[in-house]
PDB file of C-alpha atoms in Angstrom:
ATOM      1  CA  ALA Y   1       0.000   0.000   0.000  1.00  0.00           C
ATOM      2  CA  PRO Y   2       1.213   3.541  -0.696  1.00  0.00           C
ATOM      3  CA  THR Y   3       2.552   5.568   2.220  1.00  0.00           C
ATOM      4  CA  ASP Y   4       1.443   9.135   1.355  1.00  0.00           C
ATOM      5  CA  ALA Y   5      -2.176  10.168   1.991  1.00  0.00           C
ATOM      6  CA  THR Y   6      -3.103  11.080  -1.581  1.00  0.00           C
ATOM      7  CA  SER Y   7      -1.752   7.899  -3.155  1.00  0.00           C
ATOM      8  CA  PHE Y   8      -3.225   5.797  -0.347  1.00  0.00           C
ATOM      9  CA  ALA Y   9      -6.683   7.336  -0.781  1.00  0.00           C
ATOM     10  CA  PHE Y  10      -6.632   6.645  -4.542  1.00  0.00           C
ATOM     11  CA  TRP Y  11      -5.267   3.124  -4.021  1.00  0.00           C
ATOM     12  CA  LEU Y  12      -7.904   2.233  -1.421  1.00  0.00           C
ATOM     13  CA  SER Y  13     -10.666   3.752  -3.567  1.00  0.00           C
ATOM     14  CA  ALA Y  14      -9.561   1.657  -6.526  1.00  0.00           C
ATOM     15  CA  THR Y  15      -9.106  -1.631  -4.638  1.00  0.00           C
ATOM     16  CA  LEU Y  16     -11.923  -1.591  -2.090  1.00  0.00           C
ATOM     17  CA  MET Y  17     -14.709  -4.108  -2.760  1.00  0.00           C
ATOM     18  CA  VAL Y  18     -17.543  -1.753  -3.673  1.00  0.00           C
ATOM     19  CA  ASN Y  19     -19.849  -1.391  -6.644  1.00  0.00           C
ATOM     20  CA  LYS Y  20     -18.845   0.692  -9.663  1.00  0.00           C
ATOM     21  CA  HIS Y  21     -20.962   3.683  -8.660  1.00  0.00           C
ATOM     22  CA  GLU Y  22     -19.407   3.892  -5.189  1.00  0.00           C
ATOM     23  CA  ARG Y  23     -15.902   3.461  -6.638  1.00  0.00           C
ATOM     24  CA  GLN Y  24     -16.504   6.197  -9.218  1.00  0.00           C
ATOM     25  CA  THR Y  25     -17.842   8.545  -6.545  1.00  0.00           C
ATOM     26  CA  LEU Y  26     -14.748   7.968  -4.408  1.00  0.00           C
ATOM     27  CA  LEU Y  27     -12.361   8.503  -7.302  1.00  0.00           C
ATOM     28  CA  GLU Y  28     -14.131  11.724  -8.342  1.00  0.00           C
ATOM     29  CA  GLU Y  29     -13.755  13.372  -4.914  1.00  0.00           C
ATOM     30  CA  THR Y  30     -12.035  16.734  -5.384  1.00  0.00           C
ATOM     31  CA  SER Y  31      -9.618  16.529  -2.459  1.00  0.00           C
ATOM     32  CA  THR Y  32      -7.677  13.932  -0.517  1.00  0.00           C
ATOM     33  CA  VAL Y  33      -9.397  14.946   2.735  1.00  0.00           C
ATOM     34  CA  ALA Y  34     -12.857  14.530   1.182  1.00  0.00           C
ATOM     35  CA  ARG Y  35     -11.866  11.168  -0.331  1.00  0.00           C
ATOM     36  CA  LEU Y  36     -10.509   9.902   3.005  1.00  0.00           C
ATOM     37  CA  ARG Y  37     -13.649  11.051   4.851  1.00  0.00           C
ATOM     38  CA  SER Y  38     -15.824   9.232   2.308  1.00  0.00           C
ATOM     39  CA  LEU Y  39     -13.663   6.129   2.663  1.00  0.00           C
ATOM     40  CA  ILE Y  40     -13.967   6.182   6.454  1.00  0.00           C
ATOM     41  CA  GLY Y  41     -17.749   6.449   6.186  1.00  0.00           C
ATOM     42  CA  LEU Y  42     -17.872   3.631   3.671  1.00  0.00           C
ATOM     43  CA  LEU Y  43     -15.621   1.376   5.742  1.00  0.00           C
ATOM     44  CA  ARG Y  44     -17.862   1.912   8.767  1.00  0.00           C
ATOM     45  CA  ARG Y  45     -20.892   0.749   6.753  1.00  0.00           C
ATOM     46  CA  LEU Y  46     -19.239  -2.323   5.237  1.00  0.00           C
ATOM     47  CA  GLY Y  47     -19.854  -5.519   7.084  1.00  0.00           C
ATOM     48  CA  VAL Y  48     -21.268  -8.509   5.309  1.00  0.00           C
ATOM     49  CA  MET Y  49     -21.209  -9.309   1.597  1.00  0.00           C
ATOM     50  CA  GLY Y  50     -24.514 -10.753   0.450  1.00  0.00           C
ATOM     51  CA  CYS Y  51     -26.168 -12.127  -2.644  1.00  0.00           C
ATOM     52  CA  LEU Y  52     -27.969  -9.428  -4.642  1.00  0.00           C
ATOM     53  CA  ARG Y  53     -30.548 -11.930  -5.864  1.00  0.00           C
ATOM     54  CA  CYS Y  54     -31.637 -13.695  -2.638  1.00  0.00           C
ATOM     55  CA  GLY Y  55     -30.096 -11.497   0.077  1.00  0.00           C
ATOM     56  CA  ASN Y  56     -28.301 -14.367   1.841  1.00  0.00           C
ATOM     57  CA  SER Y  57     -25.083 -13.561   3.678  1.00  0.00           C
ATOM     58  CA  ILE Y  58     -22.023 -14.893   1.848  1.00  0.00           C
ATOM     59  CA  CYS Y  59     -19.066 -13.672   3.863  1.00  0.00           C
ATOM     60  CA  ASP Y  60     -17.735 -10.958   6.123  1.00  0.00           C
ATOM     61  CA  TYR Y  61     -15.601  -8.244   4.505  1.00  0.00           C
ATOM     62  CA  GLN Y  62     -13.051  -8.738   7.281  1.00  0.00           C
ATOM     63  CA  GLN Y  63     -12.326 -12.175   5.792  1.00  0.00           C
ATOM     64  CA  ALA Y  64     -10.914 -10.665   2.580  1.00  0.00           C
ATOM     65  CA  PHE Y  65      -7.240 -11.210   1.820  1.00  0.00           C
ATOM     66  CA  ALA Y  66      -4.924 -10.173  -0.987  1.00  0.00           C
ATOM     67  CA  MET Y  67      -3.471 -12.736  -3.367  1.00  0.00           C
ATOM     68  CA  SER Y  68      -1.566 -10.021  -5.227  1.00  0.00           C
ATOM     69  CA  SER Y  69       0.042  -6.670  -4.513  1.00  0.00           C
ATOM     70  CA  GLU Y  70      -3.056  -4.950  -5.956  1.00  0.00           C
ATOM     71  CA  GLY Y  71      -5.337  -6.025  -3.112  1.00  0.00           C
ATOM     72  CA  PRO Y  72      -8.154  -8.526  -2.585  1.00  0.00           C
ATOM     73  CA  VAL Y  73     -10.005  -7.580  -5.779  1.00  0.00           C
ATOM     74  CA  SER Y  74      -8.761  -8.198  -9.291  1.00  0.00           C
ATOM     75  CA  ALA Y  75     -10.320  -7.900 -12.716  1.00  0.00           C
ATOM     76  CA  TYR Y  76      -9.904  -9.764 -15.972  1.00  0.00           C
ATOM     77  CA  VAL Y  77     -11.528  -9.678 -19.393  1.00  0.00           C
ATOM     78  CA  ASN Y  78     -12.733 -12.910 -20.972  1.00  0.00           C
ATOM     79  CA  PRO Y  79     -12.374 -13.620 -24.724  1.00  0.00           C
ATOM     80  CA  GLY Y  80     -15.887 -12.206 -25.275  1.00  0.00           C
ATOM     81  CA  GLY Y  81     -14.832  -8.845 -23.850  1.00  0.00           C
ATOM     82  CA  VAL Y  82     -16.772  -9.133 -20.570  1.00  0.00           C
ATOM     83  CA  VAL Y  83     -14.981  -7.729 -17.518  1.00  0.00           C
ATOM     84  CA  HIS Y  84     -15.086  -9.912 -14.392  1.00  0.00           C
ATOM     85  CA  GLU Y  85     -14.050  -8.807 -10.910  1.00  0.00           C
ATOM     86  CA  THR Y  86     -12.966 -11.454  -8.428  1.00  0.00           C
ATOM     87  CA  ALA Y  87     -12.308 -11.237  -4.705  1.00  0.00           C
ATOM     88  CA  THR Y  88     -10.629 -13.653  -2.305  1.00  0.00           C
ATOM     89  CA  PHE Y  89     -11.844 -14.523   1.208  1.00  0.00           C
ATOM     90  CA  TYR Y  90     -10.646 -16.869   3.931  1.00  0.00           C
ATOM     91  CA  THR Y  91     -14.141 -18.278   4.553  1.00  0.00           C
ATOM     92  CA  ALA Y  92     -17.603 -18.161   2.993  1.00  0.00           C
ATOM     93  CA  ASN Y  93     -21.049 -19.299   4.138  1.00  0.00           C
ATOM     94  CA  ASN Y  94     -23.087 -22.013   2.396  1.00  0.00           C
TER      95      ASN Y  94
END
């Protein structure tokens, strides 16, 4: 993770497991202080990741871990051009 506040705020905004709208809002903040305040608020609200379709709890965000230097979330594009984001967790619920 970066050590200066501005780089850290951008890095966390880009790697945090949030939807595209929330990520875009974070990245468009006009100052580092505003971005960090938004991040703190968002981190306080994060708790459990759930299924959008049925609402069941899947895992706790605290169980996320990084398999690469870029953080717990990574993205790849399949041959059809569809972007997929993946995240890694220590445990998940059935």
